[in-house]
Short mmCIF file of N, CA and C in Angstrom, two decimals:
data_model
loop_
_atom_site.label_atom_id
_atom_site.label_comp_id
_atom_site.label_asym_id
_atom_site.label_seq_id
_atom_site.Cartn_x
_atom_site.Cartn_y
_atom_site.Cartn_z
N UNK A 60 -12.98 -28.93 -62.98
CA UNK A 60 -13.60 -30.15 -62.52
C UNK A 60 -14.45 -29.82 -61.29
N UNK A 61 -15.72 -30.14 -61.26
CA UNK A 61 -16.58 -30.09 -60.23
C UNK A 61 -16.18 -31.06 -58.75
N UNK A 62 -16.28 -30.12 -57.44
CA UNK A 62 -16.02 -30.51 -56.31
C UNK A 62 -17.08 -31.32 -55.85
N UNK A 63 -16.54 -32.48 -55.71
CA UNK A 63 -18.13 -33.19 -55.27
C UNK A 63 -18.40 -33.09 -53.76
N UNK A 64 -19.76 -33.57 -53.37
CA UNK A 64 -19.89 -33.64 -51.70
C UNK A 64 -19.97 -34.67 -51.03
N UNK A 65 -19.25 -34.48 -49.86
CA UNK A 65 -18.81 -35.59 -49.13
C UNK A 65 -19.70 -36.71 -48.50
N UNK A 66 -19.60 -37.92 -48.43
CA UNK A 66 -20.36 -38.60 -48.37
C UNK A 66 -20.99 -38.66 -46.34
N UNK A 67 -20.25 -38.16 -45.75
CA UNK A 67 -20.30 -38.25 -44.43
C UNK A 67 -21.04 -37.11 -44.04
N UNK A 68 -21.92 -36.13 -45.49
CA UNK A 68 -22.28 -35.11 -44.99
C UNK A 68 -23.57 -35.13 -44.34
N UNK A 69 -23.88 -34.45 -43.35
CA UNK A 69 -25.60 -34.18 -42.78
C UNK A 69 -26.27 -34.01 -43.55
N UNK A 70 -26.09 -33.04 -44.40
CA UNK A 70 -27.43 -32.61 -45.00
C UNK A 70 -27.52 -32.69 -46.81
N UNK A 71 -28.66 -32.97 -46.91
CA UNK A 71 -28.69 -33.33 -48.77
C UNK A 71 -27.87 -32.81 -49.95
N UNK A 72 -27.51 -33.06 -50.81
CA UNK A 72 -26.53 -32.51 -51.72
C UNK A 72 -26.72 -32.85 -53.10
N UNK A 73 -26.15 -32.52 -54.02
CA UNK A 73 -26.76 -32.76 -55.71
C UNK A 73 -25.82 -32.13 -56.46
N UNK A 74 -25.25 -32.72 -57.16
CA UNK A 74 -24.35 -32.35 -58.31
C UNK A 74 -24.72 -32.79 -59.50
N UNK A 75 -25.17 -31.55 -60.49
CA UNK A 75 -26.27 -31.16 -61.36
C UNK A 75 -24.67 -31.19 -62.78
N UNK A 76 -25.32 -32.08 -63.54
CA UNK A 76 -24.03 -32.07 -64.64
C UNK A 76 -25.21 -31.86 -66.21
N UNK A 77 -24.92 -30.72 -66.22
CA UNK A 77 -26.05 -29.56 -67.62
C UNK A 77 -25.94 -30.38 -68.87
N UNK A 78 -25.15 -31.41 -68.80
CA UNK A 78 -24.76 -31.75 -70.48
C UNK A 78 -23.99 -30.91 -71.35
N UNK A 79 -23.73 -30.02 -71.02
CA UNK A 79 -23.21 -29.03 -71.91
C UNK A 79 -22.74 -27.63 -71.22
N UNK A 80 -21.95 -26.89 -71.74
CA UNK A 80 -21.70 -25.74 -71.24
C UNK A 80 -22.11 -24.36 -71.58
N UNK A 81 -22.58 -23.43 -70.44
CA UNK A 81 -23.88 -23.06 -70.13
C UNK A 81 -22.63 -21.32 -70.38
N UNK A 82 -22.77 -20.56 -70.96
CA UNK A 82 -22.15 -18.98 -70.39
C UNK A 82 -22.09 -18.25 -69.54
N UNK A 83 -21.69 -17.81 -68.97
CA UNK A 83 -21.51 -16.91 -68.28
C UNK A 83 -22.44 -16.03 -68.28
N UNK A 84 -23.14 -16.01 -66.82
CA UNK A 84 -24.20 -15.01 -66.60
C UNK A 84 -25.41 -15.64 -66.95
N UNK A 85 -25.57 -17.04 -66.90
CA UNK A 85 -26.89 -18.38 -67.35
C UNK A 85 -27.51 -18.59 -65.98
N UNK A 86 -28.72 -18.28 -65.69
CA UNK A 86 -29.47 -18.63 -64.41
C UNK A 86 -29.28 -19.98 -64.59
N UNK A 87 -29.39 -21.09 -63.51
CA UNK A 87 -29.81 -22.08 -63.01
C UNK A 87 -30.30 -21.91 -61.59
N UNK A 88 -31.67 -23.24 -61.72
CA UNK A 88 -32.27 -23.02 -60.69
C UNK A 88 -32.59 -24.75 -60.44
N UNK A 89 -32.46 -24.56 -59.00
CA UNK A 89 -33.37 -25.92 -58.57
C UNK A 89 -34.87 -25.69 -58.27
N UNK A 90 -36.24 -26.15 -58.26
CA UNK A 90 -36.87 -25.98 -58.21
C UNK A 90 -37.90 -27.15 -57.05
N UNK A 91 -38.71 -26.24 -56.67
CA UNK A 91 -39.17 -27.64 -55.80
C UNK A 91 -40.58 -27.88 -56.54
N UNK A 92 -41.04 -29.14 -56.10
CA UNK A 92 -42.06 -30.17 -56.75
C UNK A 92 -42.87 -29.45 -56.93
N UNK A 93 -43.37 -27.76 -56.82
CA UNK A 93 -44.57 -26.75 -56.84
C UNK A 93 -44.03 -25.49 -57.64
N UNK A 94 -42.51 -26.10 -58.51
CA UNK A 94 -42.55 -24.87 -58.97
C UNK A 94 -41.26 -23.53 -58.21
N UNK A 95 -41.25 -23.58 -57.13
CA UNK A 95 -40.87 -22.66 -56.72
C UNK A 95 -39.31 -22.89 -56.43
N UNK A 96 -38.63 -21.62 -56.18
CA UNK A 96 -37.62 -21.66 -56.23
C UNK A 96 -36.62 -22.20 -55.24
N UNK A 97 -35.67 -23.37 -54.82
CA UNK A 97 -35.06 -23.80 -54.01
C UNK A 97 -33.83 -22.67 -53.43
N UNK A 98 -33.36 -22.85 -55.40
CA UNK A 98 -32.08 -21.69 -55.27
C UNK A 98 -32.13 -21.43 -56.45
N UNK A 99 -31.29 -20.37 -57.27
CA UNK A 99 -30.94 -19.90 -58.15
C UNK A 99 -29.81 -19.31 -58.39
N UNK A 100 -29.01 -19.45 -58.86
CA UNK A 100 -27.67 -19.51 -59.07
C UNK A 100 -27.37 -18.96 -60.55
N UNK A 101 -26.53 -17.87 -60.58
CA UNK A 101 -26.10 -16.81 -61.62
C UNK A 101 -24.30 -16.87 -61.73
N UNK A 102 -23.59 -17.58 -61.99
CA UNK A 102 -22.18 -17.82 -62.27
C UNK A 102 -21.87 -16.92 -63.43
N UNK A 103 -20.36 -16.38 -62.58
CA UNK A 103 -19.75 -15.17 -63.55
C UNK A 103 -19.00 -16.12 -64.42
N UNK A 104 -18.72 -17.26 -64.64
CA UNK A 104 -18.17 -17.98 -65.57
C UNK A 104 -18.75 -19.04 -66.29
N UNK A 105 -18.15 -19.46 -67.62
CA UNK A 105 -18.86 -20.53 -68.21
C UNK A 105 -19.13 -21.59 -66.95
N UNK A 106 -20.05 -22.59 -67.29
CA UNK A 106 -20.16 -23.77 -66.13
C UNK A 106 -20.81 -25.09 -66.86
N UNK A 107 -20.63 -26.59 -66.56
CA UNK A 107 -21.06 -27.31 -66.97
C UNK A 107 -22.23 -28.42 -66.20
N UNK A 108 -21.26 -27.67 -65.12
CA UNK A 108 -21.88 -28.80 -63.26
C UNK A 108 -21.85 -27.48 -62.64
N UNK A 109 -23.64 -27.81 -61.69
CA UNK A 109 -23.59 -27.39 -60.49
C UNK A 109 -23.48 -28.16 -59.08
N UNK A 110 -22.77 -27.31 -57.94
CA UNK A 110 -22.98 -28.52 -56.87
C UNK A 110 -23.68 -27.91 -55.80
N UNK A 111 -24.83 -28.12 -55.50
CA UNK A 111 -25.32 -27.16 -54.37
C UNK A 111 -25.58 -28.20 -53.11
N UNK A 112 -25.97 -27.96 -51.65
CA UNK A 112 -26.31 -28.55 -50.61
C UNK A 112 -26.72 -27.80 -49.79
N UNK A 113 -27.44 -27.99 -48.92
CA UNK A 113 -28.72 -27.71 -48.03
C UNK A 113 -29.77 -27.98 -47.28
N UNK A 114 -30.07 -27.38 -46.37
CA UNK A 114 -30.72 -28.26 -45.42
C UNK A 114 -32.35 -28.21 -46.62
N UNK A 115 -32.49 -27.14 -46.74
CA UNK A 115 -33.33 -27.17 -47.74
C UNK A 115 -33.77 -28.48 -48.60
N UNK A 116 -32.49 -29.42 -49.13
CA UNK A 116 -33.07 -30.36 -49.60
C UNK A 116 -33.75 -31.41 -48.76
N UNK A 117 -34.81 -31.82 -48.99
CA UNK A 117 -35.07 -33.15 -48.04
C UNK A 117 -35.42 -34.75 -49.44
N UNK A 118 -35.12 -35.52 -48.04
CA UNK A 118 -34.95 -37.32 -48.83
C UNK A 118 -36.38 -37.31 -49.43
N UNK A 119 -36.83 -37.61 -50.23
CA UNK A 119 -37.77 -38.44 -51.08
C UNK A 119 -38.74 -36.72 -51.43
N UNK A 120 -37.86 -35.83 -51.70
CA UNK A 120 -38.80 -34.58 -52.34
C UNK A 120 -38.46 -35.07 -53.68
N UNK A 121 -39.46 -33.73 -54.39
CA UNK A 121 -39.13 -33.79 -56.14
C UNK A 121 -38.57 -32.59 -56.33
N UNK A 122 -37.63 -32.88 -57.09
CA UNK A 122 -36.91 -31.38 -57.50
C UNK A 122 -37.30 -31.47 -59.03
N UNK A 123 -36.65 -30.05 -59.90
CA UNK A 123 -36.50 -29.61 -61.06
C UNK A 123 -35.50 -28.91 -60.90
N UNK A 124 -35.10 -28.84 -62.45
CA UNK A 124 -33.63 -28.19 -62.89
C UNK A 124 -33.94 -27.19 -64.14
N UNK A 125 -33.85 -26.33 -63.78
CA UNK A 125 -34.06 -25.10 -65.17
C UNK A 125 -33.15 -24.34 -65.58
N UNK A 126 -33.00 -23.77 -66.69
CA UNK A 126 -31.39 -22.82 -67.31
C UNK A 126 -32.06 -21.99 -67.96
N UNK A 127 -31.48 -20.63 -67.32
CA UNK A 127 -31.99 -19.50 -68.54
C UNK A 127 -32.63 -19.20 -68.04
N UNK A 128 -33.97 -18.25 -68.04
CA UNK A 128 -34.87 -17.71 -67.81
C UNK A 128 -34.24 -15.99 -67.26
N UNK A 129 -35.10 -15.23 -66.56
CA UNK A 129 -34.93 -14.12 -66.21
C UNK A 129 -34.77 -13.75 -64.52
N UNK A 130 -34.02 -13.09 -64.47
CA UNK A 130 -33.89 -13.18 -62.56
C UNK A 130 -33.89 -11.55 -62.57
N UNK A 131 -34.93 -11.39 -61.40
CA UNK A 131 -35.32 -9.97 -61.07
C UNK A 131 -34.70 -9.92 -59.91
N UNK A 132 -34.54 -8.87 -59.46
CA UNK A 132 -33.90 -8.68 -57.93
C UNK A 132 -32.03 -8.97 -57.43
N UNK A 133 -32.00 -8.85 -56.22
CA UNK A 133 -31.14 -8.86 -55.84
C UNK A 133 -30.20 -10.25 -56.52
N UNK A 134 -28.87 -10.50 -56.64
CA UNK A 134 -28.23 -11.34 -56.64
C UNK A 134 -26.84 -10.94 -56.16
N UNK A 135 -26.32 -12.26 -54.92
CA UNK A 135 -25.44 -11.82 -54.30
C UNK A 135 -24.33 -13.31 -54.38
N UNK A 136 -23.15 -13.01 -54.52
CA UNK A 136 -22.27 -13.79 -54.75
C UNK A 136 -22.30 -15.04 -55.57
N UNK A 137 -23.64 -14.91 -56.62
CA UNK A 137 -24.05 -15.46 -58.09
C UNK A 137 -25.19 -15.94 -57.37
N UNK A 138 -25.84 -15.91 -56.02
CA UNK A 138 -26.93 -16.89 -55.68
C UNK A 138 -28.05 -15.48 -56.06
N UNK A 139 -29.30 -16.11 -56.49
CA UNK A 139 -30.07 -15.14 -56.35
C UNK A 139 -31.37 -15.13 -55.26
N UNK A 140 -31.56 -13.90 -54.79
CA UNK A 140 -32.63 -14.21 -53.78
C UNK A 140 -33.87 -14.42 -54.25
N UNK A 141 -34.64 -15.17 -53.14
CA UNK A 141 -35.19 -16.07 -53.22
C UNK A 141 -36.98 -15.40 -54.18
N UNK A 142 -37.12 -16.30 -55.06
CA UNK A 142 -38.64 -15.88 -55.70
C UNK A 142 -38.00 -15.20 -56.41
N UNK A 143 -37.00 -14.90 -57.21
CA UNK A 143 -36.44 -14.01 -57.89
C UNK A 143 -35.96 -14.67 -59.45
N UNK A 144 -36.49 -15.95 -59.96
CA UNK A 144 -35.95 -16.74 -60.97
C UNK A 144 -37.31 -16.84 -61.67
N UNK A 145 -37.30 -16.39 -62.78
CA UNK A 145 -38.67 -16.63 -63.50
C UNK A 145 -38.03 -17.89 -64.87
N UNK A 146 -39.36 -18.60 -65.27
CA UNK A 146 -39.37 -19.10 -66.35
C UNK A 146 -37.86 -19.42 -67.21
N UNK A 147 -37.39 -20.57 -66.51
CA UNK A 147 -36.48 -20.90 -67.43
C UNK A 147 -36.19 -22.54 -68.22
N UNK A 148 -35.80 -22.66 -69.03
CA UNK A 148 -36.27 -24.40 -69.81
C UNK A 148 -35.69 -25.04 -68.78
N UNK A 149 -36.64 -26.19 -68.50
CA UNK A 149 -36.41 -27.29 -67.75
C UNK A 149 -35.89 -28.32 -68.57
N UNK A 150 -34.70 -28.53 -67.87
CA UNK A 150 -33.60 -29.71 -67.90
C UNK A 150 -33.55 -31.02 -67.41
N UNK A 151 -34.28 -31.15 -66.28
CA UNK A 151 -34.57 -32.27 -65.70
C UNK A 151 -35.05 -32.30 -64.17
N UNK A 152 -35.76 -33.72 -63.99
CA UNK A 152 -36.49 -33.65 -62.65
C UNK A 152 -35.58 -35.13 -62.22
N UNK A 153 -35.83 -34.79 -60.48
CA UNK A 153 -34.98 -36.08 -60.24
C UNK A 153 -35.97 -36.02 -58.40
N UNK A 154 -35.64 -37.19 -58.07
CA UNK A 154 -36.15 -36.98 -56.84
C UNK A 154 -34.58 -37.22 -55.48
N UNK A 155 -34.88 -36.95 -54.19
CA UNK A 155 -33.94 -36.74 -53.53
C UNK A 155 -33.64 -38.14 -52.79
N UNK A 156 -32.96 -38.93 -53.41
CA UNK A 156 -32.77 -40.73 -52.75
C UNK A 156 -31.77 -40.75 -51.68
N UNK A 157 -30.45 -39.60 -51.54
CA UNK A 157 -29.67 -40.41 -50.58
C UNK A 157 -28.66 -38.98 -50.59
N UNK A 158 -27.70 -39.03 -49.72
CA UNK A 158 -27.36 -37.83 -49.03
C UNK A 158 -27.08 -37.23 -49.98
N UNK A 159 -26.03 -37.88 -51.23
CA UNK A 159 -25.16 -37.34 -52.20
C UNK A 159 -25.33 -37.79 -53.29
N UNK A 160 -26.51 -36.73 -54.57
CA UNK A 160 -27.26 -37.17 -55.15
C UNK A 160 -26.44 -36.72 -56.67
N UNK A 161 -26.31 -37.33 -57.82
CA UNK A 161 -25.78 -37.20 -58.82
C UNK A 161 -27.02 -37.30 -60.00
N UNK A 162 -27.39 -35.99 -60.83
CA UNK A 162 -28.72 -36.08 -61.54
C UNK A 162 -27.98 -35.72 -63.25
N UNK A 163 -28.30 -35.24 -64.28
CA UNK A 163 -27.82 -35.29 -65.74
C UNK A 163 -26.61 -36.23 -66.28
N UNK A 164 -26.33 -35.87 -67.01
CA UNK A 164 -25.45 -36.32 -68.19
C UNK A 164 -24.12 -35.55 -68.10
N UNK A 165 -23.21 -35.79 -67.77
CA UNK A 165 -21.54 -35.24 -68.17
C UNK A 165 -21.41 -35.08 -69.70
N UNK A 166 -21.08 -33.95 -69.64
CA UNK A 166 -20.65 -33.48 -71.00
C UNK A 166 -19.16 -33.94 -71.20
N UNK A 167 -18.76 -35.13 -71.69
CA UNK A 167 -17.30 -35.37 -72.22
C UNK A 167 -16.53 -35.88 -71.31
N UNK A 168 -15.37 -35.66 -71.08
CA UNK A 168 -14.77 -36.65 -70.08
C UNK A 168 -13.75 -37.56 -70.39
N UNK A 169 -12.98 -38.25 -69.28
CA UNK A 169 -12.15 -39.13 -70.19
C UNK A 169 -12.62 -40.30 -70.65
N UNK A 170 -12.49 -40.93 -71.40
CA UNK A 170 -12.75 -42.22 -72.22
C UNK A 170 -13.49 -41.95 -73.41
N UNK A 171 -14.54 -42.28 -73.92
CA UNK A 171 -15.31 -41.77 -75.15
C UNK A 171 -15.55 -40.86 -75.59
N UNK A 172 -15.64 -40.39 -76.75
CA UNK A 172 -15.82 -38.73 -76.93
C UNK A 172 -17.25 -38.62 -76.42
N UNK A 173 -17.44 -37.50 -75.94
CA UNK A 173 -18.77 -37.02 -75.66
C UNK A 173 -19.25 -37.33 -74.40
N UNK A 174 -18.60 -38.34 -73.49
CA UNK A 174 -19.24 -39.32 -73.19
C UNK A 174 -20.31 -40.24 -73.09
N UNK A 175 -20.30 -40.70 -74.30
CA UNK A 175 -21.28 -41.62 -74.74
C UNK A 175 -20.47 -42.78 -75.04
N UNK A 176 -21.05 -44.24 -75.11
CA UNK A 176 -20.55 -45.68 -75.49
C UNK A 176 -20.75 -45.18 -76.54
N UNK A 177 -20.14 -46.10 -77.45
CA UNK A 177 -20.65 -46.19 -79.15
C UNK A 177 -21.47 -47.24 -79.56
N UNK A 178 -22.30 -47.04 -80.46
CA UNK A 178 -23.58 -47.69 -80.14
C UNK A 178 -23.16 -48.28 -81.82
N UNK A 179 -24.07 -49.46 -81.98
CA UNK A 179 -24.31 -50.43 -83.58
C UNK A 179 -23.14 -51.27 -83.59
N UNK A 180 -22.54 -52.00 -84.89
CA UNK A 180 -21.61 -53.03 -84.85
C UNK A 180 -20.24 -52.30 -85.22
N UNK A 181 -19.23 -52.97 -85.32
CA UNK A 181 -17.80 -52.71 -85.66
C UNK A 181 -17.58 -52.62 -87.16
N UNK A 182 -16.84 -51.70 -87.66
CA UNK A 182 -17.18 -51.84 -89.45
C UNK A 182 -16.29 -52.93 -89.79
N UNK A 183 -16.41 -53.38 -91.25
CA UNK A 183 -15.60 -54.47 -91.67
C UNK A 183 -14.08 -53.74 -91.91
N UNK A 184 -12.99 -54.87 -91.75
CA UNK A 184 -12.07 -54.81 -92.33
C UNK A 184 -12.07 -54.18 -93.75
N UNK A 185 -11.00 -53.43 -94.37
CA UNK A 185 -11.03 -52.97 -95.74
C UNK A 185 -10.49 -54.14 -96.63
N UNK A 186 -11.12 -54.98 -97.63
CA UNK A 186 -10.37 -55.73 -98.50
C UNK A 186 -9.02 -55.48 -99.05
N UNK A 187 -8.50 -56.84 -99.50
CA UNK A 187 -7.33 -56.52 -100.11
C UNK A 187 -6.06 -56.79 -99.24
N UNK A 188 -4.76 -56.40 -99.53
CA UNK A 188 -3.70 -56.98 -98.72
C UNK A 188 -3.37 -55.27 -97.98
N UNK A 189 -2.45 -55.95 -97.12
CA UNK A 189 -1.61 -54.70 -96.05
C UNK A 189 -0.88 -53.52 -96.90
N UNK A 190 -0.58 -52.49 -96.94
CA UNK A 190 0.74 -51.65 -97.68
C UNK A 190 1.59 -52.06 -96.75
N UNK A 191 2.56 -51.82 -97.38
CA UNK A 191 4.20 -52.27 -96.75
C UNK A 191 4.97 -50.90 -97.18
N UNK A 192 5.22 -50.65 -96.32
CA UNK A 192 5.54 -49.35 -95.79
C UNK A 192 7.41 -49.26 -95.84
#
């Protein structure tokens, strides 16, 4: 379960939920409104959520979210240095509203499968009487 960030914190924060689970050794990157790299992040384990924070983020920027792609250079304790994340599919853009920012879709969870509502009407009853058991 992803550690979220505290609401009393100084500086900007974002907990990035992929929809799905990503393998081990999957770049993710935040990206800023030009493209370039915020952070990049290389996890030795499967992952579904990222949670990053930083002064780096500021209120009313545009970010991007990318998975995959290729990372050249150094990487140190899964972060990779900086300009070092090439080309990877973009997942989503969000902008930065308030200290402790929550952007994708949860993959599953408790209550509904998937977590999704269930969508259209209720099916009919099956005709006919009860079995008696």
């Amino acid at each position: 379960m992803a550690q979220g960030i505290g609401t009393d914190s100084t500086q900007y924060g974002v907990s990035i939920n992929l929809g799905s689970t990503c393998q081990a050794g999957t770049a993710v990157a935040i990206l800023d409104a030009n493209g370039n790299q915020v952070v990049a992040i290389v996890p030795d384990k499967e992952y579904s959520n990222v949670v990053y924070s930083s002064p780096a983020l500021q209120q009313g920027a545009d970010y991007g979210v990318s998975v995959g792609g290729t990372v050249t250079g150094p990487v140190h304790d899964s972060i990779v240095g900086n300009g070092n994340y090439h080309a990877g599919t973009s997942l989503t853009q969000f902008t930065m509203s308030s200290i402790v920012q929550t952007v994708g879709t949860a993959a599953g969870g408790m209550g509904m499968p998937f977590g999704r509502t269930p969508t259209g009407s209720r099916p009919d009853k099956p005709a006919g009487q009860r079995p008696t058991w």
